[in-house]
XYZ file of C-alpha atoms in Angstrom:
540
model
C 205.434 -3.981 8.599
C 208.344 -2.151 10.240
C 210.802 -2.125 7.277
C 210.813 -1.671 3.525
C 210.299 -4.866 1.902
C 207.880 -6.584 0.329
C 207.766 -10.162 1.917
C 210.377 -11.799 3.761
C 210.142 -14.765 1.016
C 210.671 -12.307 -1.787
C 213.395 -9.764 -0.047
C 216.505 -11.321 -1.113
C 215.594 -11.996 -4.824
C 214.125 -8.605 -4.946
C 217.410 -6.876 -3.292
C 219.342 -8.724 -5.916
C 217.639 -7.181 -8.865
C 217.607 -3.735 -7.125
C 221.922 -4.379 -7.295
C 221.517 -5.118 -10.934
C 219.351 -2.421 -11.941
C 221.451 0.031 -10.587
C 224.760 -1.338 -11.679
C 225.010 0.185 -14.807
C 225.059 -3.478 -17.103
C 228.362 -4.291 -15.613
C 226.111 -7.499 -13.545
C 223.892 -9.859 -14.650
C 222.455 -13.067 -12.565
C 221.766 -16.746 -13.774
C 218.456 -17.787 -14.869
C 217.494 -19.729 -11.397
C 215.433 -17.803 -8.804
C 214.292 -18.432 -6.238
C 216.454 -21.292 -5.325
C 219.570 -19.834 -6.977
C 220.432 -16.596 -6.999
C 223.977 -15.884 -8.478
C 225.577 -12.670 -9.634
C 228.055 -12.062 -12.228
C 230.170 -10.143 -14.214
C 228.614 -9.419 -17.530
C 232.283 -8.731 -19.024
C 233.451 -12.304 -17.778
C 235.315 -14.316 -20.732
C 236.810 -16.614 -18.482
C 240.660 -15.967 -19.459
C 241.245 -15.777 -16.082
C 241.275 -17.118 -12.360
C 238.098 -16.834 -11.361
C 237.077 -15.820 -7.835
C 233.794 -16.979 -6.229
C 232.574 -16.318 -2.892
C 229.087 -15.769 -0.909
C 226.872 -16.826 1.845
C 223.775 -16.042 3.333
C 222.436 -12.259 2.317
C 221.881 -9.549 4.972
C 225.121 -8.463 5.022
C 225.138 -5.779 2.135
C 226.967 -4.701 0.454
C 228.767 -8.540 0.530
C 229.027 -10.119 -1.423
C 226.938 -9.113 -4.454
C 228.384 -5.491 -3.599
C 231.820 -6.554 -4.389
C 231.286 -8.648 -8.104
C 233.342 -6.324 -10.678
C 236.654 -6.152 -12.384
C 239.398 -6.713 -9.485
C 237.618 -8.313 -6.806
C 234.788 -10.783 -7.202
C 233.882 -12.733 -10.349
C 230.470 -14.273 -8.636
C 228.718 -13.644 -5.674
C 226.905 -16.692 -4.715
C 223.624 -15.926 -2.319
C 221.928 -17.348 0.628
C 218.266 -16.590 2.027
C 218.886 -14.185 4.896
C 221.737 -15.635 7.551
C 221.433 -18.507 5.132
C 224.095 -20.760 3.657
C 223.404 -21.010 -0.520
C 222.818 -24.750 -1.455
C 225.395 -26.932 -3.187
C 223.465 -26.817 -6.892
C 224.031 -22.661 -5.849
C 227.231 -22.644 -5.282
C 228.186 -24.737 -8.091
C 226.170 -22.944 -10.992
C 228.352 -20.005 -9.808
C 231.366 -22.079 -10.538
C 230.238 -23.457 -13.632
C 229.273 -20.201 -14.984
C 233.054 -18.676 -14.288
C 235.342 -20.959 -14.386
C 237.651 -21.420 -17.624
C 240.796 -23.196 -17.871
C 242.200 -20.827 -15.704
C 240.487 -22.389 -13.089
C 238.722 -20.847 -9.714
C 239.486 -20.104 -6.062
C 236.104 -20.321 -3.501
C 236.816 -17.939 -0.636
C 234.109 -19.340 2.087
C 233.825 -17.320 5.331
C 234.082 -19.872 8.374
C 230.245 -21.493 9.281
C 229.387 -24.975 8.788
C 226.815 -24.438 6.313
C 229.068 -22.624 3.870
C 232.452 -24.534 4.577
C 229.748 -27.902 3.104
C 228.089 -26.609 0.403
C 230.943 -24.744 -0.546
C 233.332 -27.278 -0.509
C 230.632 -30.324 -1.446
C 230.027 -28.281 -4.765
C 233.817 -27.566 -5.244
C 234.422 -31.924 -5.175
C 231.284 -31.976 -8.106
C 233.123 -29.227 -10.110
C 236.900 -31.024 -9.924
C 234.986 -34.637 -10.666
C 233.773 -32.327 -13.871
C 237.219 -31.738 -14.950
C 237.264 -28.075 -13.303
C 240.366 -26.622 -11.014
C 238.750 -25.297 -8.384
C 240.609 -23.994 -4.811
C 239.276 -23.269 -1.832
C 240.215 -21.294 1.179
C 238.444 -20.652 4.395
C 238.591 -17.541 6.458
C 238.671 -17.122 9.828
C 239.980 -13.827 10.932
C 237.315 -13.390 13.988
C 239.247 -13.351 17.261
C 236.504 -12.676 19.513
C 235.940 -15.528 21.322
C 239.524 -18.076 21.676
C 237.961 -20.912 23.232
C 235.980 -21.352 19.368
C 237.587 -24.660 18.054
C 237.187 -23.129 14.806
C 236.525 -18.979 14.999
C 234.166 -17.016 12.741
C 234.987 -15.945 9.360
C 233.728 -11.768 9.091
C 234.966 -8.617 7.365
C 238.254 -9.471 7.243
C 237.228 -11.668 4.416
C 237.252 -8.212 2.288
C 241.159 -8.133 2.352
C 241.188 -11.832 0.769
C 238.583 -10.658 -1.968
C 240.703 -7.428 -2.921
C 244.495 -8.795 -2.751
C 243.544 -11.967 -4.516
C 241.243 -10.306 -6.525
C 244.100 -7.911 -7.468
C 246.347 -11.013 -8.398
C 243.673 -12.879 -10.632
C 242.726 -8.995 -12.607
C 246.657 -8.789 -13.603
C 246.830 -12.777 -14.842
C 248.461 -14.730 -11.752
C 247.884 -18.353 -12.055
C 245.314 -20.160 -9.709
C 247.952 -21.237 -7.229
C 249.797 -18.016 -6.908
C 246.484 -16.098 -6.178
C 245.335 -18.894 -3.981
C 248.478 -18.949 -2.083
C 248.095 -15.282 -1.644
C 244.768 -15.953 -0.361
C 246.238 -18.125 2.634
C 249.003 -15.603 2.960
C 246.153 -12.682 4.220
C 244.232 -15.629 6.150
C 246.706 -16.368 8.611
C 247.801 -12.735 9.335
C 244.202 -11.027 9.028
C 242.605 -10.584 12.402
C 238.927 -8.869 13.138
C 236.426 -7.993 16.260
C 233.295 -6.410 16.649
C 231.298 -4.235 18.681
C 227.382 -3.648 18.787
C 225.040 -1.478 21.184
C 222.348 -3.395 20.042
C 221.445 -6.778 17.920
C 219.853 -7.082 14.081
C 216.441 -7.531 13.168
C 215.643 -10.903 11.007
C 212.905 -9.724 8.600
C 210.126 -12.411 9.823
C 211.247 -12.597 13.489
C 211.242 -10.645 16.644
C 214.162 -8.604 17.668
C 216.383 -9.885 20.677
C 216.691 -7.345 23.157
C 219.688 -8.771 24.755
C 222.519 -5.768 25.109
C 221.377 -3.812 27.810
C 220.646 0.212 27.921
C 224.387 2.112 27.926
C 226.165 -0.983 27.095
C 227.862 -2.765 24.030
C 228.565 -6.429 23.178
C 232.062 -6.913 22.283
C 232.850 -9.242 19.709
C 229.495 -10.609 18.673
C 228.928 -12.543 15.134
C 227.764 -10.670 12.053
C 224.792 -13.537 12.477
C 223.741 -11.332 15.773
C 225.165 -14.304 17.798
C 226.329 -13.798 21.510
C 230.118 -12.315 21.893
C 232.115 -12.473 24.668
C 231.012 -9.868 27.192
C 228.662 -6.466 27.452
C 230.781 -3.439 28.785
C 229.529 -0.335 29.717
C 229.511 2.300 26.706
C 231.443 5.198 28.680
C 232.728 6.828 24.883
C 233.651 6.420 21.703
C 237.086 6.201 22.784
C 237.057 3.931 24.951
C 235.150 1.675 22.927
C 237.883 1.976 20.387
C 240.226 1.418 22.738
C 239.110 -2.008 24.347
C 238.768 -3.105 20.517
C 242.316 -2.451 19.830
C 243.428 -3.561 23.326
C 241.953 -7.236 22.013
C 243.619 -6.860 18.305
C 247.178 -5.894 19.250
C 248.340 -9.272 20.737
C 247.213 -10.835 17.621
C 249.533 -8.708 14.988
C 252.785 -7.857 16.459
C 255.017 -4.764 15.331
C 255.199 -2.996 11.652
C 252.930 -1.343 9.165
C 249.212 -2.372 9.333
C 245.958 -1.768 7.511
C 243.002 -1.353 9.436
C 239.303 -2.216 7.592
C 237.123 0.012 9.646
C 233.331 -2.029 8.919
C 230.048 -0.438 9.487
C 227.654 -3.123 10.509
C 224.555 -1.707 8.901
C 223.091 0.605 11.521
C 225.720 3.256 12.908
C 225.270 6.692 11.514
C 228.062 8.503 9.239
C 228.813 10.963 11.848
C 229.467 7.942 14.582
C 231.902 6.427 12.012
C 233.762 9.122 11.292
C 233.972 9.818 15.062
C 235.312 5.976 15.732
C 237.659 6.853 12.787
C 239.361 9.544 14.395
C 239.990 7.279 17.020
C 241.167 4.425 16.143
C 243.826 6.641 14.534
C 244.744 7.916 17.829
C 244.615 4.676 19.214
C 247.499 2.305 20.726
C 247.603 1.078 17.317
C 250.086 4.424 16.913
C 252.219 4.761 13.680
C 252.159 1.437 12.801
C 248.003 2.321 11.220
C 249.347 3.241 8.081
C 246.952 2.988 5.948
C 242.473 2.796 6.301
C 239.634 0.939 4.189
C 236.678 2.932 5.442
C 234.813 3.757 7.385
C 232.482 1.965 5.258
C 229.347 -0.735 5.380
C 231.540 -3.790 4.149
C 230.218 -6.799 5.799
C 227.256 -6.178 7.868
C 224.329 -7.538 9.665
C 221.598 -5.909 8.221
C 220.507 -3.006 10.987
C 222.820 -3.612 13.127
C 224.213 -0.246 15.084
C 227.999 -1.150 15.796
C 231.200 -1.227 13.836
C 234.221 -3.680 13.223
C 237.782 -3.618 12.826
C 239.899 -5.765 11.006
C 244.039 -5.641 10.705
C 246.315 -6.785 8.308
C 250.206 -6.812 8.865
C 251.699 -5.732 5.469
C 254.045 -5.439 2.719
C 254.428 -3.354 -0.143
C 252.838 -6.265 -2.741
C 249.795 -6.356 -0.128
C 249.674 -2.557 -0.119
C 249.742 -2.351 -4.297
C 247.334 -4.758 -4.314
C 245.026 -3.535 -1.640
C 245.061 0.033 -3.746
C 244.609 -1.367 -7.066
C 242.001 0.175 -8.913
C 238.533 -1.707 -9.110
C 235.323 -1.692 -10.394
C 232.588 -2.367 -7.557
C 231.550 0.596 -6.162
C 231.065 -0.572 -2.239
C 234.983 -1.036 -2.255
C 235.511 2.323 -0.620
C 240.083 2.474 -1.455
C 242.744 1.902 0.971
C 243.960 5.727 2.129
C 246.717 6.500 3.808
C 246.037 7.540 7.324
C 247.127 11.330 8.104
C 247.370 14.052 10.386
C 244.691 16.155 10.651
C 245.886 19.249 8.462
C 245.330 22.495 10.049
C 244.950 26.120 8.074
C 244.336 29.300 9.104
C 241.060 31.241 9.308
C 240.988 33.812 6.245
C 242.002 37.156 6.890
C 238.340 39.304 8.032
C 236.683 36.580 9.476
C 238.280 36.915 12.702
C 237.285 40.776 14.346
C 239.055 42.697 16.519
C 238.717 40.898 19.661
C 237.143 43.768 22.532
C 238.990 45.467 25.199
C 238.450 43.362 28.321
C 237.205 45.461 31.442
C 235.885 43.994 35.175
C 232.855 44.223 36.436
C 232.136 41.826 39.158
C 228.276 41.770 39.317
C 227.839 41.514 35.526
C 230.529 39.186 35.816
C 228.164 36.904 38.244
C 225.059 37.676 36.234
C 226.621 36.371 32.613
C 227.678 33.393 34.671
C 224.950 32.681 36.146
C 222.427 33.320 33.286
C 224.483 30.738 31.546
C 224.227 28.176 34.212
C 220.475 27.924 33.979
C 220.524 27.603 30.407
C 222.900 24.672 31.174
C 221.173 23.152 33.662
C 217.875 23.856 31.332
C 219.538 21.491 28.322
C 217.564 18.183 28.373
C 213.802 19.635 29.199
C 214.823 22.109 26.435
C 215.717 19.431 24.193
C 213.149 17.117 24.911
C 210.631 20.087 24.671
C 212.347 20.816 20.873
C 212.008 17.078 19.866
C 207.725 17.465 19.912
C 208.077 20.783 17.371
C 211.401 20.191 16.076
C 215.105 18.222 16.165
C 215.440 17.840 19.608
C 218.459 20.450 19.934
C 217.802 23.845 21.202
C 218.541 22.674 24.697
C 222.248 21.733 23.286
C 222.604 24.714 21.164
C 221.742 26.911 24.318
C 223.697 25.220 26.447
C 227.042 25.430 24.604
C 227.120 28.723 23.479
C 226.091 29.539 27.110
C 229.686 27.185 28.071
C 231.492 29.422 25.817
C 230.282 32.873 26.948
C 230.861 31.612 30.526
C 234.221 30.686 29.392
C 235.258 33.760 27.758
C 234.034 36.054 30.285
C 237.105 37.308 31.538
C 237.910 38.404 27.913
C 234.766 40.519 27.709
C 234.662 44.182 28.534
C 232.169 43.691 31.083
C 232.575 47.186 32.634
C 231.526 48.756 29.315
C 227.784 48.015 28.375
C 227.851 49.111 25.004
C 230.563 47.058 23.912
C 229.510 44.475 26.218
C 226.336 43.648 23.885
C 228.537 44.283 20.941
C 230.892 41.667 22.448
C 228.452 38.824 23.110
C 226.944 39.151 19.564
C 230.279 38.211 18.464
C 230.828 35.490 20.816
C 227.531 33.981 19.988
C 228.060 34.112 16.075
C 230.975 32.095 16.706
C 230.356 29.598 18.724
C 226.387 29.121 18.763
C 225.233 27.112 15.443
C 221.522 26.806 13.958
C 219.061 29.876 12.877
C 218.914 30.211 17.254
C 222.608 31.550 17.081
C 222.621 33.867 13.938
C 219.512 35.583 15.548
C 221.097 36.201 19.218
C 224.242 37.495 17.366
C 222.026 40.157 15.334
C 219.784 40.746 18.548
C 222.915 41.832 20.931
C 224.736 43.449 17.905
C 221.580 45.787 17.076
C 221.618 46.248 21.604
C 224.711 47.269 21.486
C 224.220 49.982 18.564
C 221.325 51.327 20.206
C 223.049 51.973 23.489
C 226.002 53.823 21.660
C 223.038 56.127 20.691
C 221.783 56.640 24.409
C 219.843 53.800 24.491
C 218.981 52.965 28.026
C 219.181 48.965 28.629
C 215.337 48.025 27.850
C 215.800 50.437 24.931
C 218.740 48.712 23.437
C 217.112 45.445 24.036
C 214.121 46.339 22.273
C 216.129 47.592 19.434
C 217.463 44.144 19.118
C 214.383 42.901 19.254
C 213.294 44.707 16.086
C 216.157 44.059 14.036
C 215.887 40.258 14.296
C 211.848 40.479 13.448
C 213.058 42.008 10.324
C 215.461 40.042 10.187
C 213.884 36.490 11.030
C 210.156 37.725 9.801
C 209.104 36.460 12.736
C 206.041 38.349 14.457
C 203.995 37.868 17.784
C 201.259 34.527 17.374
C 204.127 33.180 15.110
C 204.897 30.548 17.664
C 208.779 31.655 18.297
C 210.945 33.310 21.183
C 209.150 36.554 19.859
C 206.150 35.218 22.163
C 207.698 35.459 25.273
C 210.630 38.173 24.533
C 208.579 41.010 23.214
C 206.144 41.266 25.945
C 208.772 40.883 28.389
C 210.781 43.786 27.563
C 207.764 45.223 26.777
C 206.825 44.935 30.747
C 210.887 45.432 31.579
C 210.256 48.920 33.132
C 207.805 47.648 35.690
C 210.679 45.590 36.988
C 212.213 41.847 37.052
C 209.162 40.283 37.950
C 206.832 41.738 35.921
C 208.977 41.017 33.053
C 208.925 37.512 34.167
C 204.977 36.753 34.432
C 205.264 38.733 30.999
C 207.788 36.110 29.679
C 206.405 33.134 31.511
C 202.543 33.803 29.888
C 203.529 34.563 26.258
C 205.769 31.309 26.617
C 203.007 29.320 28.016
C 200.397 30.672 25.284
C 202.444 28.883 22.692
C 201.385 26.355 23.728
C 198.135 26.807 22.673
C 199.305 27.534 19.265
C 198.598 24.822 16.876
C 199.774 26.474 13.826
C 203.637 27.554 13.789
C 204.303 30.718 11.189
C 207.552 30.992 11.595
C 210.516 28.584 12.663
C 211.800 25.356 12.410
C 208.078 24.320 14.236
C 206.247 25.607 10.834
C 207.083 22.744 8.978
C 205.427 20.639 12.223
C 201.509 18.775 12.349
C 199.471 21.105 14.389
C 198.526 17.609 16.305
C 202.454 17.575 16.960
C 202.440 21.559 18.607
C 199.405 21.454 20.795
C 200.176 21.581 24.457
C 203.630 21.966 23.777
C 205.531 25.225 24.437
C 208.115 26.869 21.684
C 211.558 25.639 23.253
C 212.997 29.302 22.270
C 210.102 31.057 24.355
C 210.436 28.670 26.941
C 214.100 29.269 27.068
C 213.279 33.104 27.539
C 210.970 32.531 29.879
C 213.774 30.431 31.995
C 216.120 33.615 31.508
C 213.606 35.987 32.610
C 212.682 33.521 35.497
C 216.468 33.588 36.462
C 216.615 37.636 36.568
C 213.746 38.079 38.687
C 214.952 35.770 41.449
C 218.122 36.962 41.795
């Protein structure tokens, strides 16, 4: 079993009680699993409109997510994908419904536009007032004769939600409803499908591509494009939504679909704020899993064209949790570094071979990125090729700022620039390692010297000893053969680089915390990295 549940038959019903457990007593369900699972305010006393909405499960947190004090009243739910049944649907009406009466707000599929509206005919022929509206905000494909009903749906649940919570009658809030329908427009975008618990994954979006505008189901959309950046991925989504909404304030519902990290989020955040959508994005629901499709890594936007009622409404406070608020989008705000941080920035001085030698010392960490990387991923996070190769971008960069002629301050200079632009334990350790070089050669310190003094300070610093399985296996015996020349500093580098790879048990490091079946054969990324350097010096 590839996922964390405990049977397919028993993973909705289960999920459902894992909502309720954690909700604090503000949920309860009716008394009918398997066949009907219905959640429900526990502080329902039916004074009011009540809304009701649901559909198959798998796309968390809808709609149980969303039951609470100024959205949802009851969250009707499906088997996985799964319409609910008519007796379902209409226990959740029954349950909620008063003399108020109740709106059904039914995302556009067959299954759910019958049973939905089949159990809304049994609960008027009971004497109930029941409304229902469908929505189908999904623009992806035109040629639909009726198109999809997705995240969007989430403005209908909060602005009539907002309406019912303050007392508006049944047709007000249900008129409201229709108002958002009609303007609310969505599309999609997924680099790969969802996996159906039970069933095998379709491997249908090709490597370096995304589907635009597939269903929340997993269904087909309407073509694969080549994934080129986050940017432009943004863009071709907003190039599709802007015909649909005209000119003037919008609010944009930015939906994770289940398997996009937080960092990728934020990242399509940023630009769909510096999209063509331009000042008229005023205001942002998300990023946030809203409506998703289970494990599926892609994302969603959704507009709405409004007003100042939509806006109050869309802000009022609520109760579910998953609702994430409706922000105001802003410029990024900008303030200066603290006074001290910053040092005095060295006296730059030329030196055209040192000049060539930084340069090119930092091209073959460059070019060394993805065998570094992919080296780091069997001990570690797969990273010390990237880490390497943008500090080495920025100290190539900043060379002509660096007092190259001057040797001392030279070291002193590239501690510096490493501290500040190289993250991870990697960069701290570099910065302390030239900083402690360039204090022994203001003492007389030849250049092997100074290096070695570096060397020390960042064993006491890191703790870090020969065997340990580190850079320290291929640097100290380097420098250590440094006055024999280039190349013997090399083979030096090259053996104590290739004997971690015989070491099974890391003492030190990031690799430490790494299965000794995990090390073996494998070389420490930093020593091989040193080893590269050393490699580059001797050639040259």
């Amino acid at each position: 079993m590839s996922q964390f549940i405990n049977s397919k038959e028993t993973l909705v019903t289960d999920a459902i009680d894992g909502v309720l457990r954690a909700a604090g007593g503000r949920l309860a369900r009716l008394d009918g699993y398997p066949h009907i699972k219905v959640v429900v305010r526990s502080d329902w006393d039916k004074s009011k409109v009540a809304l009701v909405s649901g559909g198959g499960s798998g796309h968390e947190p809808s709609h149980a997510g969303f039951v609470g004090q100024g959205m949802l009243t009851a969250a009707v739910c499906g088997d996985v994908f799964a319409s609910p049944s008519v007796d379902a649907v209409l226990a959740g009406i029954l349950a909620v419904t008063g003399a108020a009466g109740c709106l059904l707000i039914v995302k556009n599929y067959t299954g759910d536009r019958l049973n939905f509206g089949l159990a809304a005919e049994r609960a008027r022929a009971l004497g109930l007032n029941v409304e229902m509206v469908v929505v189908d905000d999904d623009i992806a494909l035109p040629d639909l004769p009726q198109a999809r009903g997705v995240a969007g749906t989430l403005f209908v649940h909060k602005i009539a939600g907002a309406l019912a919570e303050e007392g508006a009658d049944l047709r007000t809030v249900s008129e409201a409803a229709r108002a958002v329908i009609r303007r609310v427009v969505s599309i999609g975008m997924s680099v790969d499908t969802c996996t159906v618990p039970g069933s095998p994954k379709e491997d249908r979006i090709e490597s370096g591509k995304a589907e635009l505008g597939l269903g929340i189901h997993g269904e087909p959309g309407v073509e694969q494009v080549i994934l080129d950046s986050a940017q432009a991925a943004v863009g071709l989504v907003v190039d599709r939504l802007l015909p649909h909404v005209g000119s003037g304030p919008l609010v944009a519902l930015l939906n994770n679909l289940g398997g996009t990290t937080g960092l990728e989020m934020s990242v399509i955040a940023n630009e769909l704020a510096r999209s063509a959508l331009g000042g008229d994005l005023k205001w942002l629901v998300g990023p946030a899993p809203l409506m998703t499709s289970l494990d599926m890594q892609g994302f969603s936007v959704s507009l709405l064209p409004v007003g100042e009622d939509d806006v109050r409404a869309l802000r009022a406070p609520v109760a579910p949790p998953a609702w994430p608020g409706c922000l105001p989008v802003a410029d990024v705000a900008v303030r200066p570094l603290p006074d001290g941080l910053l040092p005095t920035p060295p006296v730059p001085s030329g030196n055209a071979r040192i000049h060539d030698l930084v340069g090119s010392c930092c091209d073959v960490l460059i070019a060394s990125e993805r065998p570094l990387n992919q080296l780091d991923a069997k001990s570690g996070d797969g990273d010390t090729g990237t880490t390497l190769a943008s500090a080495a971008r920025a100290l190539k960069a900043a060379r002509d700022r660096l007092p190259l002629a001057d040797p001392i301050e030279l070291h002193r200079a590239i501690g510096l620039e490493l501290a500040q632009t190289m993250g991870g334990s990697s960069g701290v350790l570099l910065a302390i390692f030239f900083a402690a070089a360039g204090d022994a050669a203001a003492g007389g310190a030849d250049t092997v010297g100074a290096l070695r003094a570096g060397l020390q300070r960042i064993q006491q610093v890191g703790g870090a000893s020969l065997g340990d399985r580190t850079m320290i296996d291929a640097l100290s015996p380097a420098l250590d053969a440094a006055p024999q020349g280039w190349d013997a500093a090399a083979k030096a580098a090259r053996e104590g680089a290739n004997m971690t790879g015989s070491i099974t048990k890391a003492k030190a490091g990031r690799a430490s915390y790494v299965s000794e079946s995990n090390l073996a054969g494998h070389n420490d990324p930093g020593a091989e990295a040193v080893a590269i350097l050393f490699e580059h010096l001797a050639s040259r």
